Amino acid sequence: GNLHYTRDVLWVSGLYDGEMVHVFVNHWPSRRGGEEASAAARASAAGVSKHVIDSLMAIDPNTKVIVMGDLNDDPTSPSVTQVLGAKLKIADVKDGGLYNPWADFTKRGIGTLAYNDAWNLFDQIIISSGFLKKQQEGFFYKDAHIFNRNFMVTKSGKYKGYPMRTYDGVIYNGVYSDHFPTYCVMLKEVKQ
């Protein structure tokens, strides 16, 4: 069909404390026009990262990869589970595969943004199998968190309980985002 260009994917590779890490920063197309109608655009965006990740994993299945950003899809959406192939349980991740730690949050109704009083978890950090082995020289995955503090929550009005919006229409609120940020804790054994 017709080509539809959206945002680029930022791919950064470098040494982190002496260890090679590849980070893919994404902001996938919005759900404007409806979730189903816009799903193909997000699947296409997911495919951009997946293509490079597959090439890296073909060289070394222990390559450390982080896929992160506002995916405009939940952890269980096809763009994440089928196109990226991110598994929702560590036990299901094979060498060279991806793990998405956010499924349990979604099951419990916890998200990073709210729309029409329903929570979504669009802001995800997905990691490769190289981070899952705890007995290693490098960094390994410990756990995932949503940074949700009282000062970030709207106290009144139609968005009460939602993340505090930077703009409410044309009114600038002087805050960061209408999404709560996410982060993962990585550990590394320090030899004495």
PDB file of C-alpha atoms in Angstrom:
ATOM      1  CA  GLY A   1       0.000   0.000   0.000  1.00  0.00           C
ATOM      2  CA  ASN A   2       1.012   3.572   0.593  1.00  0.00           C
ATOM      3  CA  LEU A   3       4.051   4.382   2.692  1.00  0.00           C
ATOM      4  CA  HIS A   4       3.265   6.070   5.991  1.00  0.00           C
ATOM      5  CA  TYR A   5       6.254   7.660   7.682  1.00  0.00           C
ATOM      6  CA  THR A   6       6.124   8.351  11.396  1.00  0.00           C
ATOM      7  CA  ARG A   7       8.707   9.051  14.078  1.00  0.00           C
ATOM      8  CA  ASP A   8      12.202   7.650  13.843  1.00  0.00           C
ATOM      9  CA  VAL A   9      13.633   5.112  16.286  1.00  0.00           C
ATOM     10  CA  LEU A  10      16.743   6.278  18.116  1.00  0.00           C
ATOM     11  CA  TRP A  11      19.303   3.463  18.357  1.00  0.00           C
ATOM     12  CA  VAL A  12      22.191   4.147  20.722  1.00  0.00           C
ATOM     13  CA  SER A  13      25.031   1.660  21.227  1.00  0.00           C
ATOM     14  CA  GLY A  14      27.871   2.078  23.637  1.00  0.00           C
ATOM     15  CA  LEU A  15      29.806   0.862  26.605  1.00  0.00           C
ATOM     16  CA  TYR A  16      28.053   1.149  29.952  1.00  0.00           C
ATOM     17  CA  ASP A  17      30.565   0.483  32.714  1.00  0.00           C
ATOM     18  CA  GLY A  18      32.613  -1.454  30.155  1.00  0.00           C
ATOM     19  CA  GLU A  19      29.678  -3.500  28.841  1.00  0.00           C
ATOM     20  CA  MET A  20      28.178  -3.083  25.349  1.00  0.00           C
ATOM     21  CA  VAL A  21      24.477  -2.152  25.500  1.00  0.00           C
ATOM     22  CA  HIS A  22      22.091  -1.277  22.651  1.00  0.00           C
ATOM     23  CA  VAL A  23      19.174   1.032  23.510  1.00  0.00           C
ATOM     24  CA  PHE A  24      16.228   1.581  21.154  1.00  0.00           C
ATOM     25  CA  VAL A  25      14.164   4.638  22.081  1.00  0.00           C
ATOM     26  CA  ASN A  26      10.702   4.546  20.515  1.00  0.00           C
ATOM     27  CA  HIS A  27       7.605   6.722  20.295  1.00  0.00           C
ATOM     28  CA  TRP A  28       5.193   4.679  18.236  1.00  0.00           C
ATOM     29  CA  PRO A  29       2.223   6.173  16.325  1.00  0.00           C
ATOM     30  CA  SER A  30      -0.764   7.220  18.399  1.00  0.00           C
ATOM     31  CA  ARG A  31      -4.152   5.553  18.541  1.00  0.00           C
ATOM     32  CA  ARG A  32      -5.767   8.543  16.842  1.00  0.00           C
ATOM     33  CA  GLY A  33      -8.571   7.188  14.690  1.00  0.00           C
ATOM     34  CA  GLY A  34      -9.025   4.199  16.994  1.00  0.00           C
ATOM     35  CA  GLU A  35      -6.849   1.426  18.411  1.00  0.00           C
ATOM     36  CA  GLU A  36      -7.692  -1.112  15.715  1.00  0.00           C
ATOM     37  CA  ALA A  37      -7.491   1.324  12.800  1.00  0.00           C
ATOM     38  CA  SER A  38      -4.044   2.538  13.884  1.00  0.00           C
ATOM     39  CA  ALA A  39      -2.607  -0.867  14.925  1.00  0.00           C
ATOM     40  CA  ALA A  40      -0.804  -1.442  11.622  1.00  0.00           C
ATOM     41  CA  ALA A  41       1.238   1.736  12.090  1.00  0.00           C
ATOM     42  CA  ARG A  42       2.441   0.606  15.533  1.00  0.00           C
ATOM     43  CA  ALA A  43       3.201  -2.881  14.207  1.00  0.00           C
ATOM     44  CA  SER A  44       5.285  -1.287  11.474  1.00  0.00           C
ATOM     45  CA  ALA A  45       7.150   0.836  14.033  1.00  0.00           C
ATOM     46  CA  ALA A  46       7.809  -2.260  16.167  1.00  0.00           C
ATOM     47  CA  GLY A  47       9.209  -3.971  13.096  1.00  0.00           C
ATOM     48  CA  VAL A  48      11.880  -1.284  12.719  1.00  0.00           C
ATOM     49  CA  SER A  49      13.447  -2.132  16.094  1.00  0.00           C
ATOM     50  CA  LYS A  50      12.840  -5.863  15.665  1.00  0.00           C
ATOM     51  CA  HIS A  51      14.716  -5.951  12.345  1.00  0.00           C
ATOM     52  CA  VAL A  52      17.898  -4.523  13.913  1.00  0.00           C
ATOM     53  CA  ILE A  53      17.542  -6.576  17.113  1.00  0.00           C
ATOM     54  CA  ASP A  54      17.272  -9.798  15.088  1.00  0.00           C
ATOM     55  CA  SER A  55      20.495  -8.870  13.268  1.00  0.00           C
ATOM     56  CA  LEU A  56      22.277  -8.229  16.566  1.00  0.00           C
ATOM     57  CA  MET A  57      21.017 -11.485  18.070  1.00  0.00           C
ATOM     58  CA  ALA A  58      22.119 -13.468  15.001  1.00  0.00           C
ATOM     59  CA  ILE A  59      25.681 -12.353  15.777  1.00  0.00           C
ATOM     60  CA  ASP A  60      25.425 -12.918  19.557  1.00  0.00           C
ATOM     61  CA  PRO A  61      22.250 -14.118  21.323  1.00  0.00           C
ATOM     62  CA  ASN A  62      23.578 -12.673  24.606  1.00  0.00           C
ATOM     63  CA  THR A  63      23.589  -9.134  23.231  1.00  0.00           C
ATOM     64  CA  LYS A  64      22.159  -6.713  25.763  1.00  0.00           C
ATOM     65  CA  VAL A  65      19.268  -4.758  24.281  1.00  0.00           C
ATOM     66  CA  ILE A  66      16.808  -2.328  25.837  1.00  0.00           C
ATOM     67  CA  VAL A  67      13.676  -1.299  23.916  1.00  0.00           C
ATOM     68  CA  MET A  68      11.965   1.605  25.617  1.00  0.00           C
ATOM     69  CA  GLY A  69       9.521   4.435  25.116  1.00  0.00           C
ATOM     70  CA  ASP A  70       5.906   5.409  24.674  1.00  0.00           C
ATOM     71  CA  LEU A  71       4.714   2.502  22.556  1.00  0.00           C
ATOM     72  CA  ASN A  72       1.067   3.654  22.466  1.00  0.00           C
ATOM     73  CA  ASP A  73       0.217  -0.009  23.007  1.00  0.00           C
ATOM     74  CA  ASP A  74      -0.058  -2.178  26.117  1.00  0.00           C
ATOM     75  CA  PRO A  75       2.290  -5.061  27.000  1.00  0.00           C
ATOM     76  CA  THR A  76      -0.244  -7.572  25.657  1.00  0.00           C
ATOM     77  CA  SER A  77      -0.828  -5.768  22.334  1.00  0.00           C
ATOM     78  CA  PRO A  78       0.144  -7.629  19.118  1.00  0.00           C
ATOM     79  CA  SER A  79       2.801  -5.042  18.218  1.00  0.00           C
ATOM     80  CA  VAL A  80       4.656  -5.985  21.408  1.00  0.00           C
ATOM     81  CA  THR A  81       3.921  -9.708  21.770  1.00  0.00           C
ATOM     82  CA  GLN A  82       3.842 -10.730  18.114  1.00  0.00           C
ATOM     83  CA  VAL A  83       5.974  -8.236  16.177  1.00  0.00           C
ATOM     84  CA  LEU A  84       8.657  -7.644  18.825  1.00  0.00           C
ATOM     85  CA  GLY A  85       8.090 -11.138  20.206  1.00  0.00           C
ATOM     86  CA  ALA A  86       8.447  -9.899  23.790  1.00  0.00           C
ATOM     87  CA  LYS A  87       7.516 -12.586  26.306  1.00  0.00           C
ATOM     88  CA  LEU A  88       5.494 -11.744  29.397  1.00  0.00           C
ATOM     89  CA  LYS A  89       7.133 -14.394  31.617  1.00  0.00           C
ATOM     90  CA  ILE A  90      10.862 -14.826  32.141  1.00  0.00           C
ATOM     91  CA  ALA A  91      10.495 -18.614  31.845  1.00  0.00           C
ATOM     92  CA  ASP A  92       9.250 -18.193  28.245  1.00  0.00           C
ATOM     93  CA  VAL A  93      12.255 -16.150  27.068  1.00  0.00           C
ATOM     94  CA  LYS A  94      14.756 -18.044  24.950  1.00  0.00           C
ATOM     95  CA  ASP A  95      18.357 -16.961  24.257  1.00  0.00           C
ATOM     96  CA  GLY A  96      18.235 -13.913  22.014  1.00  0.00           C
ATOM     97  CA  GLY A  97      14.615 -13.207  23.000  1.00  0.00           C
ATOM     98  CA  LEU A  98      12.965 -10.251  24.694  1.00  0.00           C
ATOM     99  CA  TYR A  99      11.253  -9.980  28.080  1.00  0.00           C
ATOM    100  CA  ASN A 100       8.515  -7.465  28.908  1.00  0.00           C
ATOM    101  CA  PRO A 101       8.134  -7.054  32.702  1.00  0.00           C
ATOM    102  CA  TRP A 102       4.957  -4.940  32.544  1.00  0.00           C
ATOM    103  CA  ALA A 103       2.212  -7.563  32.028  1.00  0.00           C
ATOM    104  CA  ASP A 104       1.573  -8.063  35.753  1.00  0.00           C
ATOM    105  CA  PHE A 105       1.037  -4.321  36.206  1.00  0.00           C
ATOM    106  CA  THR A 106      -1.544  -4.348  33.405  1.00  0.00           C
ATOM    107  CA  LYS A 107      -3.342  -7.378  34.890  1.00  0.00           C
ATOM    108  CA  ARG A 108      -3.670  -5.470  38.183  1.00  0.00           C
ATOM    109  CA  GLY A 109      -5.103  -2.410  36.413  1.00  0.00           C
ATOM    110  CA  ILE A 110      -1.974  -0.323  36.998  1.00  0.00           C
ATOM    111  CA  GLY A 111      -0.849   1.924  34.182  1.00  0.00           C
ATOM    112  CA  THR A 112       1.173   4.938  33.189  1.00  0.00           C
ATOM    113  CA  LEU A 113      -1.660   6.969  31.681  1.00  0.00           C
ATOM    114  CA  ALA A 114      -5.419   7.097  31.837  1.00  0.00           C
ATOM    115  CA  TYR A 115      -7.933   7.757  29.084  1.00  0.00           C
ATOM    116  CA  ASN A 116     -11.700   7.773  29.650  1.00  0.00           C
ATOM    117  CA  ASP A 117     -11.134   6.372  33.152  1.00  0.00           C
ATOM    118  CA  ALA A 118      -9.250   3.314  31.864  1.00  0.00           C
ATOM    119  CA  TRP A 119      -5.541   2.787  32.561  1.00  0.00           C
ATOM    120  CA  ASN A 120      -3.025   1.824  29.900  1.00  0.00           C
ATOM    121  CA  LEU A 121       0.643   0.985  30.237  1.00  0.00           C
ATOM    122  CA  PHE A 122       2.174   2.475  27.090  1.00  0.00           C
ATOM    123  CA  ASP A 123       5.505   3.452  28.664  1.00  0.00           C
ATOM    124  CA  GLN A 124       7.523   0.267  28.628  1.00  0.00           C
ATOM    125  CA  ILE A 125      11.083  -0.944  28.996  1.00  0.00           C
ATOM    126  CA  ILE A 126      11.674  -4.305  27.325  1.00  0.00           C
ATOM    127  CA  ILE A 127      14.961  -6.130  27.818  1.00  0.00           C
ATOM    128  CA  SER A 128      16.835  -8.910  26.055  1.00  0.00           C
ATOM    129  CA  SER A 129      17.655 -12.310  27.506  1.00  0.00           C
ATOM    130  CA  GLY A 130      21.226 -11.172  28.168  1.00  0.00           C
ATOM    131  CA  PHE A 131      19.959  -9.216  31.170  1.00  0.00           C
ATOM    132  CA  LEU A 132      18.091 -12.175  32.700  1.00  0.00           C
ATOM    133  CA  LYS A 133      21.009 -14.323  33.843  1.00  0.00           C
ATOM    134  CA  LYS A 134      21.841 -13.340  37.409  1.00  0.00           C
ATOM    135  CA  GLN A 135      25.139 -15.259  37.499  1.00  0.00           C
ATOM    136  CA  GLN A 136      27.199 -13.077  35.188  1.00  0.00           C
ATOM    137  CA  GLU A 137      29.920 -10.428  35.152  1.00  0.00           C
ATOM    138  CA  GLY A 138      27.671  -7.680  33.791  1.00  0.00           C
ATOM    139  CA  PHE A 139      24.404  -6.018  34.694  1.00  0.00           C
ATOM    140  CA  PHE A 140      21.309  -8.117  35.253  1.00  0.00           C
ATOM    141  CA  TYR A 141      17.600  -7.331  35.668  1.00  0.00           C
ATOM    142  CA  LYS A 142      16.142  -7.088  39.180  1.00  0.00           C
ATOM    143  CA  ASP A 143      12.674  -5.516  38.825  1.00  0.00           C
ATOM    144  CA  ALA A 144      10.466  -2.898  37.160  1.00  0.00           C
ATOM    145  CA  HIS A 145       8.647   0.125  38.610  1.00  0.00           C
ATOM    146  CA  ILE A 146       6.273   2.920  37.719  1.00  0.00           C
ATOM    147  CA  PHE A 147       7.355   6.229  39.224  1.00  0.00           C
ATOM    148  CA  ASN A 148       4.030   7.513  40.538  1.00  0.00           C
ATOM    149  CA  ARG A 149       4.281  10.096  43.301  1.00  0.00           C
ATOM    150  CA  ASN A 150       1.617  12.284  44.863  1.00  0.00           C
ATOM    151  CA  PHE A 151       3.054  15.506  43.390  1.00  0.00           C
ATOM    152  CA  MET A 152       2.568  14.026  39.896  1.00  0.00           C
ATOM    153  CA  VAL A 153      -1.160  13.298  40.300  1.00  0.00           C
ATOM    154  CA  THR A 154      -3.994  15.671  39.372  1.00  0.00           C
ATOM    155  CA  LYS A 155      -5.921  16.545  42.537  1.00  0.00           C
ATOM    156  CA  SER A 156      -9.235  17.771  41.101  1.00  0.00           C
ATOM    157  CA  GLY A 157     -11.315  18.238  37.976  1.00  0.00           C
ATOM    158  CA  LYS A 158     -12.023  15.889  35.106  1.00  0.00           C
ATOM    159  CA  TYR A 159      -8.490  14.404  35.271  1.00  0.00           C
ATOM    160  CA  LYS A 160      -8.531  13.763  39.034  1.00  0.00           C
ATOM    161  CA  GLY A 161      -6.280  10.801  39.835  1.00  0.00           C
ATOM    162  CA  TYR A 162      -4.595  10.919  36.416  1.00  0.00           C
ATOM    163  CA  PRO A 163      -0.975  11.894  35.841  1.00  0.00           C
ATOM    164  CA  MET A 164      -0.763  15.699  35.926  1.00  0.00           C
ATOM    165  CA  ARG A 165      -0.865  17.033  32.373  1.00  0.00           C
ATOM    166  CA  THR A 166       1.717  19.508  31.085  1.00  0.00           C
ATOM    167  CA  TYR A 167      -1.079  21.304  29.235  1.00  0.00           C
ATOM    168  CA  ASP A 168      -4.796  21.276  29.949  1.00  0.00           C
ATOM    169  CA  GLY A 169      -6.008  22.722  26.679  1.00  0.00           C
ATOM    170  CA  VAL A 170      -4.064  25.981  26.417  1.00  0.00           C
ATOM    171  CA  ILE A 171      -3.276  26.205  30.138  1.00  0.00           C
ATOM    172  CA  TYR A 172       0.359  25.355  30.952  1.00  0.00           C
ATOM    173  CA  ASN A 173       0.581  23.510  34.285  1.00  0.00           C
ATOM    174  CA  GLY A 174       4.383  23.507  34.575  1.00  0.00           C
ATOM    175  CA  VAL A 175       4.660  19.753  35.097  1.00  0.00           C
ATOM    176  CA  TYR A 176       6.303  16.995  33.084  1.00  0.00           C
ATOM    177  CA  SER A 177       3.823  14.744  31.336  1.00  0.00           C
ATOM    178  CA  ASP A 178       0.419  13.097  31.279  1.00  0.00           C
ATOM    179  CA  HIS A 179       2.283   9.769  31.586  1.00  0.00           C
ATOM    180  CA  PHE A 180       3.992   8.361  34.665  1.00  0.00           C
ATOM    181  CA  PRO A 181       7.593   7.341  33.920  1.00  0.00           C
ATOM    182  CA  THR A 182       8.818   3.784  34.241  1.00  0.00           C
ATOM    183  CA  TYR A 183      12.190   2.381  35.205  1.00  0.00           C
ATOM    184  CA  CYS A 184      13.957  -0.930  35.678  1.00  0.00           C
ATOM    185  CA  VAL A 185      16.501  -1.704  38.371  1.00  0.00           C
ATOM    186  CA  MET A 186      19.645  -3.403  37.090  1.00  0.00           C
ATOM    187  CA  LEU A 187      22.278  -4.845  39.405  1.00  0.00           C
ATOM    188  CA  LYS A 188      25.893  -5.841  38.967  1.00  0.00           C
ATOM    189  CA  GLU A 189      27.991  -7.905  41.333  1.00  0.00           C
ATOM    190  CA  VAL A 190      30.951  -5.954  42.685  1.00  0.00           C
ATOM    191  CA  LYS A 191      33.990  -8.104  43.328  1.00  0.00           C
ATOM    192  CA  GLN A 192      35.868  -7.064  46.477  1.00  0.00           C
TER     193      GLN A 192
END
